[in-house]
mmCIF file of C-alpha atoms and ligand atoms in Angstrom:
data_model
loop_
_atom_site.group_PDB
_atom_site.id
_atom_site.type_symbol
_atom_site.label_atom_id
_atom_site.label_comp_id
_atom_site.label_asym_id
_atom_site.label_seq_id
_atom_site.Cartn_x
_atom_site.Cartn_y
_atom_site.Cartn_z
ATOM 1 C CA MET A 859 0.000 0.000 0.000
ATOM 2 C CA GLY A 860 1.733 3.192 -1.199
ATOM 3 C CA ARG A 861 1.547 6.573 0.471
ATOM 4 C CA GLN A 862 -1.797 8.143 -0.472
ATOM 5 C CA VAL A 863 -1.954 11.374 -2.496
ATOM 6 C CA LEU A 864 -5.161 13.146 -3.520
ATOM 7 C CA VAL A 865 -4.998 14.777 -6.970
ATOM 8 C CA THR A 866 -7.850 17.205 -7.588
ATOM 9 C CA GLY A 867 -8.379 17.795 -11.306
ATOM 10 C CA GLY A 868 -6.587 14.499 -11.885
ATOM 11 C CA THR A 869 -8.321 13.698 -15.184
ATOM 12 C CA GLY A 870 -7.229 17.042 -16.626
ATOM 13 C CA TYR A 871 -4.225 17.760 -18.830
ATOM 14 C CA ILE A 872 -1.476 18.348 -16.251
ATOM 15 C CA GLY A 873 -3.283 16.373 -13.551
ATOM 16 C CA SER A 874 -3.407 13.131 -15.560
ATOM 17 C CA HIS A 875 0.289 13.323 -16.438
ATOM 18 C CA THR A 876 1.090 13.933 -12.774
ATOM 19 C CA VAL A 877 -0.997 10.918 -11.671
ATOM 20 C CA VAL A 878 1.088 8.719 -14.007
ATOM 21 C CA GLU A 879 4.361 10.031 -12.572
ATOM 22 C CA LEU A 880 3.141 9.618 -8.971
ATOM 23 C CA GLN A 881 2.150 6.016 -9.659
ATOM 24 C CA ALA A 882 5.517 5.369 -11.322
ATOM 25 C CA VAL A 883 7.274 5.984 -7.993
ATOM 26 C CA GLY A 884 4.816 4.043 -5.854
ATOM 27 C CA PHE A 885 2.273 6.571 -4.653
ATOM 28 C CA GLU A 886 -1.336 5.443 -4.306
ATOM 29 C CA VAL A 887 -3.384 8.105 -6.115
ATOM 30 C CA ILE A 888 -6.966 9.178 -5.530
ATOM 31 C CA ILE A 889 -8.517 11.537 -8.096
ATOM 32 C CA ILE A 890 -11.358 13.993 -7.581
ATOM 33 C CA ASP A 891 -12.588 15.609 -10.777
ATOM 34 C CA ASP A 892 -15.953 17.018 -11.911
ATOM 35 C CA LEU A 893 -15.176 16.250 -15.585
ATOM 36 C CA SER A 894 -16.028 19.861 -16.507
ATOM 37 C CA ASN A 895 -12.971 19.973 -18.777
ATOM 38 C CA SER A 896 -12.015 16.306 -19.189
ATOM 39 C CA THR A 897 -13.544 12.853 -19.698
ATOM 40 C CA ALA A 898 -13.647 9.708 -17.550
ATOM 41 C CA ASP A 899 -11.775 7.620 -20.145
ATOM 42 C CA VAL A 900 -8.622 9.432 -19.013
ATOM 43 C CA VAL A 901 -8.711 7.102 -15.965
ATOM 44 C CA ASP A 902 -8.690 4.107 -18.329
ATOM 45 C CA ASN A 903 -5.713 5.518 -20.215
ATOM 46 C CA ILE A 904 -3.808 6.267 -17.014
ATOM 47 C CA GLU A 905 -4.313 2.603 -16.120
ATOM 48 C CA ARG A 906 -3.135 1.534 -19.601
ATOM 49 C CA ILE A 907 0.076 3.518 -19.111
ATOM 50 C CA SER A 908 0.853 2.637 -15.485
ATOM 51 C CA GLY A 909 -0.919 -0.684 -15.028
ATOM 52 C CA ILE A 910 -2.566 0.775 -11.925
ATOM 53 C CA ARG A 911 -6.106 2.175 -11.858
ATOM 54 C CA PRO A 912 -6.307 5.238 -9.630
ATOM 55 C CA VAL A 913 -9.362 5.641 -7.408
ATOM 56 C CA PHE A 914 -11.635 8.210 -9.087
ATOM 57 C CA GLU A 915 -14.486 10.140 -7.465
ATOM 58 C CA GLU A 916 -16.530 12.493 -9.657
ATOM 59 C CA PHE A 917 -17.793 15.659 -7.961
ATOM 60 C CA ASN A 918 -17.153 19.390 -7.782
ATOM 61 C CA LEU A 919 -15.093 20.757 -4.902
ATOM 62 C CA LEU A 920 -17.651 23.533 -4.333
ATOM 63 C CA ASP A 921 -19.796 20.848 -2.649
ATOM 64 C CA LEU A 922 -18.219 21.027 0.828
ATOM 65 C CA GLY A 923 -20.538 18.371 2.250
ATOM 66 C CA ARG A 924 -19.521 15.925 -0.479
ATOM 67 C CA LEU A 925 -15.855 16.797 0.076
ATOM 68 C CA GLU A 926 -16.129 16.140 3.828
ATOM 69 C CA THR A 927 -17.778 12.784 3.113
ATOM 70 C CA PHE A 928 -14.817 12.037 0.833
ATOM 71 C CA PHE A 929 -12.309 12.773 3.593
ATOM 72 C CA GLU A 930 -14.344 10.714 6.076
ATOM 73 C CA LYS A 931 -13.924 7.797 3.652
ATOM 74 C CA TYR A 932 -10.239 8.253 2.746
ATOM 75 C CA ARG A 933 -8.391 8.710 6.034
ATOM 76 C CA GLY A 934 -4.872 7.891 4.853
ATOM 77 C CA ILE A 935 -4.217 10.874 2.577
ATOM 78 C CA GLU A 936 -0.805 12.428 3.327
ATOM 79 C CA ALA A 937 -0.742 15.120 0.645
ATOM 80 C CA ILE A 938 -2.877 16.877 -1.923
ATOM 81 C CA ILE A 939 -1.983 18.238 -5.346
ATOM 82 C CA HIS A 940 -4.656 20.793 -6.186
ATOM 83 C CA PHE A 941 -5.097 21.258 -9.954
ATOM 84 C CA ALA A 942 -8.878 21.575 -10.105
ATOM 85 C CA ALA A 943 -9.711 25.040 -11.466
ATOM 86 C CA PHE A 944 -11.190 26.691 -14.523
ATOM 87 C CA LYS A 945 -8.354 27.947 -16.695
ATOM 88 C CA SER A 946 -9.580 29.725 -19.809
ATOM 89 C CA VAL A 947 -8.253 33.277 -19.881
ATOM 90 C CA GLY A 948 -10.882 34.437 -22.363
ATOM 91 C CA GLU A 949 -13.831 32.788 -20.598
ATOM 92 C CA SER A 950 -12.726 34.266 -17.269
ATOM 93 C CA VAL A 951 -13.019 37.767 -18.740
ATOM 94 C CA GLU A 952 -16.624 37.025 -19.804
ATOM 95 C CA LYS A 953 -17.593 35.201 -16.577
ATOM 96 C CA PRO A 954 -15.502 36.621 -13.699
ATOM 97 C CA LEU A 955 -17.794 35.505 -10.836
ATOM 98 C CA TYR A 956 -17.956 31.962 -12.281
ATOM 99 C CA TYR A 957 -14.157 31.875 -12.145
ATOM 100 C CA TYR A 958 -13.688 33.583 -8.758
ATOM 101 C CA ARG A 959 -16.288 31.343 -7.113
ATOM 102 C CA ASN A 960 -15.055 28.069 -8.616
ATOM 103 C CA ASN A 961 -11.323 28.618 -8.270
ATOM 104 C CA LEU A 962 -11.267 30.359 -4.883
ATOM 105 C CA VAL A 963 -14.062 28.548 -3.021
ATOM 106 C CA SER A 964 -12.695 25.193 -4.204
ATOM 107 C CA LEU A 965 -9.312 26.042 -2.715
ATOM 108 C CA MET A 966 -10.884 27.260 0.535
ATOM 109 C CA ASN A 967 -12.933 24.061 0.829
ATOM 110 C CA ILE A 968 -9.778 22.005 0.352
ATOM 111 C CA LEU A 969 -7.964 24.043 3.024
ATOM 112 C CA ASP A 970 -10.888 23.667 5.438
ATOM 113 C CA CYS A 971 -10.859 19.901 4.983
ATOM 114 C CA MET A 972 -7.071 19.679 5.307
ATOM 115 C CA SER A 973 -7.398 21.301 8.700
ATOM 116 C CA LYS A 974 -10.407 19.235 9.772
ATOM 117 C CA TYR A 975 -8.973 15.902 8.610
ATOM 118 C CA ASN A 976 -5.303 16.549 9.441
ATOM 119 C CA VAL A 977 -3.848 16.499 5.929
ATOM 120 C CA PRO A 978 -0.639 18.536 6.237
ATOM 121 C CA ASN A 979 0.814 18.835 2.736
ATOM 122 C CA LEU A 980 -0.383 20.752 -0.314
ATOM 123 C CA VAL A 981 1.114 21.352 -3.751
ATOM 124 C CA PHE A 982 -0.753 24.154 -5.491
ATOM 125 C CA SER A 983 -0.988 24.653 -9.252
ATOM 126 C CA SER A 984 -0.065 28.285 -9.811
ATOM 127 C CA SER A 985 0.968 30.171 -12.925
ATOM 128 C CA CYS A 986 3.513 32.621 -14.309
ATOM 129 C CA THR A 987 0.510 34.776 -15.080
ATOM 130 C CA VAL A 988 0.933 36.207 -11.566
ATOM 131 C CA TYR A 989 3.926 38.157 -12.937
ATOM 132 C CA GLY A 990 1.957 39.969 -15.650
ATOM 133 C CA GLN A 991 4.406 41.635 -18.058
ATOM 134 C CA PRO A 992 7.629 41.607 -16.040
ATOM 135 C CA ASP A 993 9.911 44.640 -16.209
ATOM 136 C CA GLN A 994 12.979 42.419 -16.146
ATOM 137 C CA LEU A 995 13.672 39.012 -17.692
ATOM 138 C CA PRO A 996 14.175 36.200 -16.923
ATOM 139 C CA VAL A 997 11.566 36.073 -14.166
ATOM 140 C CA THR A 998 12.699 34.965 -10.714
ATOM 141 C CA GLU A 999 10.472 33.940 -7.807
ATOM 142 C CA ASN A 1000 11.149 37.390 -6.330
ATOM 143 C CA THR A 1001 10.077 39.290 -9.420
ATOM 144 C CA PRO A 1002 7.309 41.568 -8.198
ATOM 145 C CA LYS A 1003 3.854 40.230 -8.993
ATOM 146 C CA LYS A 1004 1.721 42.514 -11.127
ATOM 147 C CA ASP A 1005 -1.974 42.892 -11.718
ATOM 148 C CA ALA A 1006 -3.099 39.815 -13.569
ATOM 149 C CA GLU A 1007 -4.210 40.237 -17.163
ATOM 150 C CA SER A 1008 -7.442 38.312 -16.506
ATOM 151 C CA PRO A 1009 -9.776 37.116 -13.732
ATOM 152 C CA TYR A 1010 -8.286 33.630 -14.302
ATOM 153 C CA GLY A 1011 -4.795 34.945 -13.598
ATOM 154 C CA ASN A 1012 -6.132 36.914 -10.644
ATOM 155 C CA THR A 1013 -7.589 33.751 -9.092
ATOM 156 C CA LYS A 1014 -4.057 32.325 -9.108
ATOM 157 C CA ALA A 1015 -2.615 35.458 -7.509
ATOM 158 C CA ILE A 1016 -5.367 35.607 -4.871
ATOM 159 C CA SER A 1017 -5.004 31.870 -4.191
ATOM 160 C CA GLU A 1018 -1.323 32.403 -3.414
ATOM 161 C CA GLU A 1019 -2.245 35.171 -0.965
ATOM 162 C CA ILE A 1020 -4.833 32.892 0.678
ATOM 163 C CA LEU A 1021 -2.206 30.167 1.050
ATOM 164 C CA ARG A 1022 0.345 32.606 2.493
ATOM 165 C CA ASP A 1023 -2.124 33.865 5.102
ATOM 166 C CA VAL A 1024 -3.500 30.421 6.038
ATOM 167 C CA VAL A 1025 -0.007 28.931 6.461
ATOM 168 C CA LYS A 1026 0.723 31.652 9.033
ATOM 169 C CA VAL A 1027 -2.014 30.386 11.363
ATOM 170 C CA ALA A 1028 -2.322 26.709 10.400
ATOM 171 C CA ARG A 1029 0.944 25.564 11.930
ATOM 172 C CA GLU A 1030 0.610 22.000 10.627
ATOM 173 C CA LEU A 1031 0.151 23.127 6.998
ATOM 174 C CA ASN A 1032 3.048 22.961 4.493
ATOM 175 C CA VAL A 1033 2.559 24.360 1.000
ATOM 176 C CA ILE A 1034 4.508 24.456 -2.240
ATOM 177 C CA ALA A 1035 3.131 26.535 -5.125
ATOM 178 C CA LEU A 1036 4.459 25.701 -8.578
ATOM 179 C CA ARG A 1037 4.268 28.624 -11.007
ATOM 180 C CA TYR A 1038 3.966 26.994 -14.424
ATOM 181 C CA PHE A 1039 5.050 28.791 -17.518
ATOM 182 C CA ASN A 1040 3.452 27.368 -20.671
ATOM 183 C CA PRO A 1041 2.726 23.626 -20.401
ATOM 184 C CA ILE A 1042 2.700 21.821 -23.771
ATOM 185 C CA GLY A 1043 3.111 18.352 -25.251
ATOM 186 C CA ALA A 1044 1.795 14.915 -24.338
ATOM 187 C CA HIS A 1045 2.831 11.633 -22.741
ATOM 188 C CA PRO A 1046 5.198 9.602 -25.013
ATOM 189 C CA SER A 1047 2.544 6.855 -25.167
ATOM 190 C CA ALA A 1048 0.139 9.349 -26.817
ATOM 191 C CA LEU A 1049 -2.551 7.876 -24.526
ATOM 192 C CA ILE A 1050 -3.007 11.119 -22.565
ATOM 193 C CA GLY A 1051 -2.569 14.711 -23.690
ATOM 194 C CA GLU A 1052 -4.228 18.093 -24.041
ATOM 195 C CA LEU A 1053 -7.789 17.977 -25.365
ATOM 196 C CA PRO A 1054 -9.346 21.442 -25.125
ATOM 197 C CA ARG A 1055 -13.107 21.713 -25.458
ATOM 198 C CA GLY A 1056 -14.212 23.673 -28.530
ATOM 199 C CA ILE A 1057 -11.838 26.078 -30.263
ATOM 200 C CA PRO A 1058 -8.424 25.934 -28.520
ATOM 201 C CA ASN A 1059 -7.342 29.131 -26.790
ATOM 202 C CA ASN A 1060 -3.749 27.970 -26.487
ATOM 203 C CA LEU A 1061 -1.137 27.946 -29.220
ATOM 204 C CA VAL A 1062 0.023 24.333 -29.357
ATOM 205 C CA PRO A 1063 -3.364 22.587 -29.475
ATOM 206 C CA PHE A 1064 -4.388 25.089 -32.163
ATOM 207 C CA ILE A 1065 -1.236 24.189 -34.105
ATOM 208 C CA THR A 1066 -1.841 20.428 -33.852
ATOM 209 C CA GLN A 1067 -5.516 20.806 -34.797
ATOM 210 C CA THR A 1068 -4.514 22.923 -37.796
ATOM 211 C CA ALA A 1069 -1.967 20.275 -38.810
ATOM 212 C CA ALA A 1070 -4.723 17.646 -38.440
ATOM 213 C CA GLY A 1071 -7.028 19.652 -40.713
ATOM 214 C CA ILE A 1072 -9.555 20.353 -37.966
ATOM 215 C CA ARG A 1073 -8.738 24.101 -38.083
ATOM 216 C CA GLN A 1074 -8.235 25.768 -41.434
ATOM 217 C CA GLN A 1075 -5.459 28.136 -40.466
ATOM 218 C CA LEU A 1076 -3.477 29.239 -37.432
ATOM 219 C CA SER A 1077 -3.695 32.946 -36.631
ATOM 220 C CA VAL A 1078 -0.447 34.298 -35.231
ATOM 221 C CA PHE A 1079 -1.483 37.117 -32.915
ATOM 222 C CA GLY A 1080 0.925 39.852 -33.944
ATOM 223 C CA ASP A 1081 4.436 40.098 -35.357
ATOM 224 C CA ASP A 1082 5.087 43.695 -34.337
ATOM 225 C CA TYR A 1083 6.325 43.036 -30.805
ATOM 226 C CA ASN A 1084 9.796 44.018 -29.667
ATOM 227 C CA THR A 1085 11.181 40.472 -30.070
ATOM 228 C CA THR A 1086 13.614 38.835 -32.505
ATOM 229 C CA ASP A 1087 10.938 38.011 -35.081
ATOM 230 C CA GLY A 1088 8.155 40.256 -33.799
ATOM 231 C CA SER A 1089 6.018 37.469 -32.323
ATOM 232 C CA CYS A 1090 5.466 36.943 -28.594
ATOM 233 C CA VAL A 1091 7.938 34.944 -26.515
ATOM 234 C CA ARG A 1092 6.949 32.310 -23.937
ATOM 235 C CA ASP A 1093 8.664 29.576 -21.913
ATOM 236 C CA TYR A 1094 7.155 26.314 -23.158
ATOM 237 C CA ILE A 1095 7.535 23.508 -20.628
ATOM 238 C CA ASN A 1096 7.032 19.821 -21.439
ATOM 239 C CA VAL A 1097 4.029 18.475 -19.530
ATOM 240 C CA VAL A 1098 5.843 15.298 -18.381
ATOM 241 C CA ASP A 1099 8.769 17.350 -17.072
ATOM 242 C CA LEU A 1100 6.181 19.543 -15.326
ATOM 243 C CA ALA A 1101 4.454 16.469 -13.846
ATOM 244 C CA LYS A 1102 7.778 15.280 -12.438
ATOM 245 C CA ALA A 1103 8.221 18.610 -10.661
ATOM 246 C CA HIS A 1104 5.039 17.820 -8.707
ATOM 247 C CA VAL A 1105 6.401 14.461 -7.565
ATOM 248 C CA ILE A 1106 9.575 16.137 -6.338
ATOM 249 C CA ALA A 1107 7.488 18.771 -4.561
ATOM 250 C CA ILE A 1108 5.326 16.123 -2.853
ATOM 251 C CA ASN A 1109 8.409 14.236 -1.674
ATOM 252 C CA ARG A 1110 9.911 17.485 -0.388
ATOM 253 C CA LEU A 1111 6.798 18.153 1.673
ATOM 254 C CA ILE A 1112 6.414 14.594 2.979
ATOM 255 C CA THR A 1113 10.063 14.063 3.905
ATOM 256 C CA SER A 1114 11.503 17.485 4.707
ATOM 257 C CA ILE A 1115 11.114 19.193 8.068
ATOM 258 C CA ASN A 1116 13.403 22.151 7.590
ATOM 259 C CA ILE A 1117 11.638 23.923 4.762
ATOM 260 C CA ASP A 1118 9.984 27.305 4.865
ATOM 261 C CA ARG A 1119 6.370 26.232 5.238
ATOM 262 C CA TYR A 1120 5.283 28.137 2.134
ATOM 263 C CA GLU A 1121 7.583 27.843 -0.887
ATOM 264 C CA PHE A 1122 6.996 28.697 -4.514
ATOM 265 C CA PHE A 1123 8.997 27.785 -7.597
ATOM 266 C CA ASN A 1124 9.101 28.824 -11.246
ATOM 267 C CA ILE A 1125 8.635 25.734 -13.370
ATOM 268 C CA GLY A 1126 9.870 26.522 -16.865
ATOM 269 C CA THR A 1127 12.779 25.685 -19.137
ATOM 270 C CA GLY A 1128 14.573 28.997 -18.632
ATOM 271 C CA LYS A 1129 14.488 29.531 -22.404
ATOM 272 C CA GLY A 1130 12.096 31.720 -24.372
ATOM 273 C CA ALA A 1131 10.642 30.726 -27.742
ATOM 274 C CA SER A 1132 8.608 32.953 -30.058
ATOM 275 C CA VAL A 1133 5.359 31.898 -31.661
ATOM 276 C CA LEU A 1134 7.022 31.768 -35.077
ATOM 277 C CA GLU A 1135 9.884 29.688 -33.645
ATOM 278 C CA VAL A 1136 7.307 27.233 -32.279
ATOM 279 C CA VAL A 1137 5.648 27.056 -35.699
ATOM 280 C CA LYS A 1138 8.995 26.468 -37.430
ATOM 281 C CA THR A 1139 10.079 23.847 -34.878
ATOM 282 C CA PHE A 1140 6.746 22.054 -35.218
ATOM 283 C CA GLU A 1141 7.194 21.887 -39.021
ATOM 284 C CA GLU A 1142 10.775 20.584 -38.618
ATOM 285 C CA ALA A 1143 9.783 17.986 -36.017
ATOM 286 C CA THR A 1144 6.716 16.665 -37.816
ATOM 287 C CA GLY A 1145 7.356 17.368 -41.486
ATOM 288 C CA VAL A 1146 3.913 18.992 -41.610
ATOM 289 C CA LYS A 1147 3.693 22.420 -43.284
ATOM 290 C CA LEU A 1148 1.485 24.704 -41.206
ATOM 291 C CA ASN A 1149 -1.023 27.061 -42.769
ATOM 292 C CA TYR A 1150 -0.835 30.294 -40.767
ATOM 293 C CA LYS A 1151 -1.313 34.000 -41.127
ATOM 294 C CA ILE A 1152 -0.222 37.007 -39.110
ATOM 295 C CA VAL A 1153 -3.180 38.871 -37.593
ATOM 296 C CA ASP A 1154 -3.617 41.633 -35.022
ATOM 297 C CA ARG A 1155 -2.331 41.290 -31.484
ATOM 298 C CA ARG A 1156 -4.553 39.470 -28.960
ATOM 299 C CA PRO A 1157 -5.628 41.841 -26.149
ATOM 300 C CA GLY A 1158 -4.031 40.938 -22.820
ATOM 301 C CA ASP A 1159 -1.029 39.114 -24.271
ATOM 302 C CA VAL A 1160 2.253 39.898 -22.583
ATOM 303 C CA GLU A 1161 5.091 40.489 -25.038
ATOM 304 C CA LYS A 1162 7.758 38.273 -23.562
ATOM 305 C CA ILE A 1163 8.107 36.090 -20.481
ATOM 306 C CA TYR A 1164 10.415 33.236 -19.574
ATOM 307 C CA ALA A 1165 11.684 31.808 -16.306
ATOM 308 C CA ASP A 1166 14.838 31.980 -14.259
ATOM 309 C CA THR A 1167 14.762 28.378 -13.001
ATOM 310 C CA THR A 1168 17.802 28.589 -10.708
ATOM 311 C CA ILE A 1169 15.746 28.080 -7.532
ATOM 312 C CA ALA A 1170 13.797 25.123 -8.923
ATOM 313 C CA ASN A 1171 17.066 23.602 -10.174
ATOM 314 C CA THR A 1172 19.042 24.078 -6.958
ATOM 315 C CA VAL A 1173 16.501 24.023 -4.100
ATOM 316 C CA LEU A 1174 13.855 21.709 -5.552
ATOM 317 C CA GLY A 1175 16.389 19.667 -7.514
ATOM 318 C CA TRP A 1176 14.257 19.742 -10.661
ATOM 319 C CA LYS A 1177 15.249 20.708 -14.215
ATOM 320 C CA ALA A 1178 13.381 20.522 -17.515
ATOM 321 C CA GLN A 1179 14.754 17.725 -19.678
ATOM 322 C CA THR A 1180 12.794 17.697 -22.932
ATOM 323 C CA SER A 1181 13.481 19.828 -25.999
ATOM 324 C CA LEU A 1182 10.866 21.973 -27.715
ATOM 325 C CA TYR A 1183 11.357 19.793 -30.809
ATOM 326 C CA ASP A 1184 10.569 16.532 -28.985
ATOM 327 C CA THR A 1185 7.734 18.132 -27.033
ATOM 328 C CA LEU A 1186 6.002 19.392 -30.175
ATOM 329 C CA LEU A 1187 6.441 15.969 -31.759
ATOM 330 C CA SER A 1188 4.735 14.411 -28.705
ATOM 331 C CA ALA A 1189 1.842 16.849 -29.123
ATOM 332 C CA TRP A 1190 1.489 15.847 -32.772
ATOM 333 C CA ASN A 1191 1.627 12.109 -31.970
ATOM 334 C CA TRP A 1192 -1.188 12.628 -29.454
ATOM 335 C CA GLU A 1193 -3.277 14.606 -31.981
ATOM 336 C CA LYS A 1194 -2.753 11.919 -34.628
ATOM 337 C CA ARG A 1195 -3.843 9.172 -32.236
ATOM 338 C CA ILE A 1196 -7.057 10.863 -31.122
ATOM 339 C CA ARG A 1197 -7.933 11.774 -34.745
ATOM 340 C CA ASN A 1198 -6.950 8.359 -36.136
ATOM 341 C CA ILE A 1199 -4.349 9.896 -38.431
ATOM 342 C CA ASP A 1200 -1.499 7.584 -39.485
HETATM 343 C C1 WQD B 1318 0.914 31.615 -26.228
HETATM 344 C C2 WQD B 1318 1.349 32.549 -27.354
HETATM 345 C C3 WQD B 1318 -0.367 34.052 -28.110
HETATM 346 C C4 WQD B 1318 -3.000 31.023 -29.812
HETATM 347 C C5 WQD B 1318 -2.139 31.189 -21.036
HETATM 348 C C6 WQD B 1318 -2.412 31.483 -19.582
HETATM 349 C C7 WQD B 1318 -1.480 30.674 -18.710
HETATM 350 C C8 WQD B 1318 -1.711 29.226 -19.025
HETATM 351 C C9 WQD B 1318 -1.341 28.992 -20.495
HETATM 352 C C10 WQD B 1318 -3.458 27.938 -18.008
HETATM 353 C C11 WQD B 1318 0.817 33.966 -27.167
HETATM 354 C C12 WQD B 1318 0.039 33.083 -29.215
HETATM 355 C C13 WQD B 1318 -1.952 31.646 -29.165
HETATM 356 C C14 WQD B 1318 -3.205 31.229 -31.197
HETATM 357 C C15 WQD B 1318 -1.292 32.665 -31.238
HETATM 358 N N1 WQD B 1318 -3.060 28.896 -18.811
HETATM 359 N N2 WQD B 1318 -1.102 32.447 -29.879
HETATM 360 N N3 WQD B 1318 -2.326 32.045 -31.863
HETATM 361 O O1 WQD B 1318 -1.577 33.202 -23.230
HETATM 362 O O2 WQD B 1318 0.876 32.578 -22.865
HETATM 363 O O3 WQD B 1318 -0.845 31.625 -21.362
HETATM 364 O O4 WQD B 1318 -2.230 29.809 -21.290
HETATM 365 O O5 WQD B 1318 -2.843 27.236 -17.280
HETATM 366 O O6 WQD B 1318 -1.758 30.907 -17.356
HETATM 367 O O7 WQD B 1318 -2.130 32.861 -19.331
HETATM 368 O O8 WQD B 1318 -0.726 30.857 -23.717
HETATM 369 O O9 WQD B 1318 -0.951 29.333 -25.637
HETATM 370 O O10 WQD B 1318 -2.731 31.109 -25.279
HETATM 371 O O11 WQD B 1318 -0.486 31.785 -26.070
HETATM 372 O O12 WQD B 1318 -0.511 33.411 -31.862
HETATM 373 O O13 WQD B 1318 -4.157 30.704 -31.843
HETATM 374 O O14 WQD B 1318 0.792 32.079 -28.586
HETATM 375 O O15 WQD B 1318 -0.531 35.357 -28.644
HETATM 376 O O16 WQD B 1318 1.811 34.865 -27.617
HETATM 377 P P1 WQD B 1318 -0.559 32.190 -22.836
HETATM 378 P P2 WQD B 1318 -1.305 30.715 -25.200
#
């Protein structure tokens, strides 16, 4: 019987990849997910990859009564990785209360139950969006946070403040927040990956759907930025490398006693890549010519952001391993499998 970890949002994109990596090192995983942005067959595919079927309970974390019943049932949980949140930047602008309620009340319900049921360790899924457009690059963990560009981003910033304040009074609580840059790619098996509902907001799923013929053409949102080729720069992090950072964080919480009880780490590659570089690398990696056009800037986009990963590399002992080339190829292999393309 492995050490029990609860993964909220565990059938989602990053959550499912993290479940696989937790199982690979012997953790017993329990998933809570409301399937608002994923499907139950992800549990089957996790089992196909790892040979172990995680426990899966389907409900929304806003239902505190249901969550307490869950913790009454599962008494052995030592740590929680909290992914469950709505994450569409655009939708959050249209429905701010929907986002604030879901993302913040879910976290508060989790924290209430951790206190009530003596679960001491939490890894929180945060985002580089808390930095806004940084004045200096690369971004370190001490780069001043700026007003988020969207209600989604603001829920991440507010969540970090909630965690900071709760840790001060809940002496048994230990928290690590991982600030993701741009997660992309898919598991090498192509059995799990990113499957956005409707028209993809994010660049890489839009690229793979364009390559698969589902989308007619990729729109590149602006080539008049102050960057090498005029298109925006991001730090694209392989989703499996990102998943492994969560396992390291969980182990740090479970085994370490001398850590600052609230730590946060930038999880990126430390390298920036422009949109047009991603397009070019995708074409090189896959041999597929992409149909794209340059259009106007997308409101709210920051021009350039990429991580200083020194702290994650030295304190957490984690470093990104996978190249942009291999990561984009993994995304294409996943797209081909789910669309039955040879
Ligand atoms: C990347 C770049 C676009 C689509 C957001 C959230 C972040 C995280 C990841 C959830 C930008 C350009 C995109 C397209 C394009 N979200 N682009 N054409 O905006 O950096 O980050 O998603 O966890 O918190 O803020 O990611 O993939 O949307 O955009 O040109 O069709 O690709 O302008 O420069 P973003 P993205």
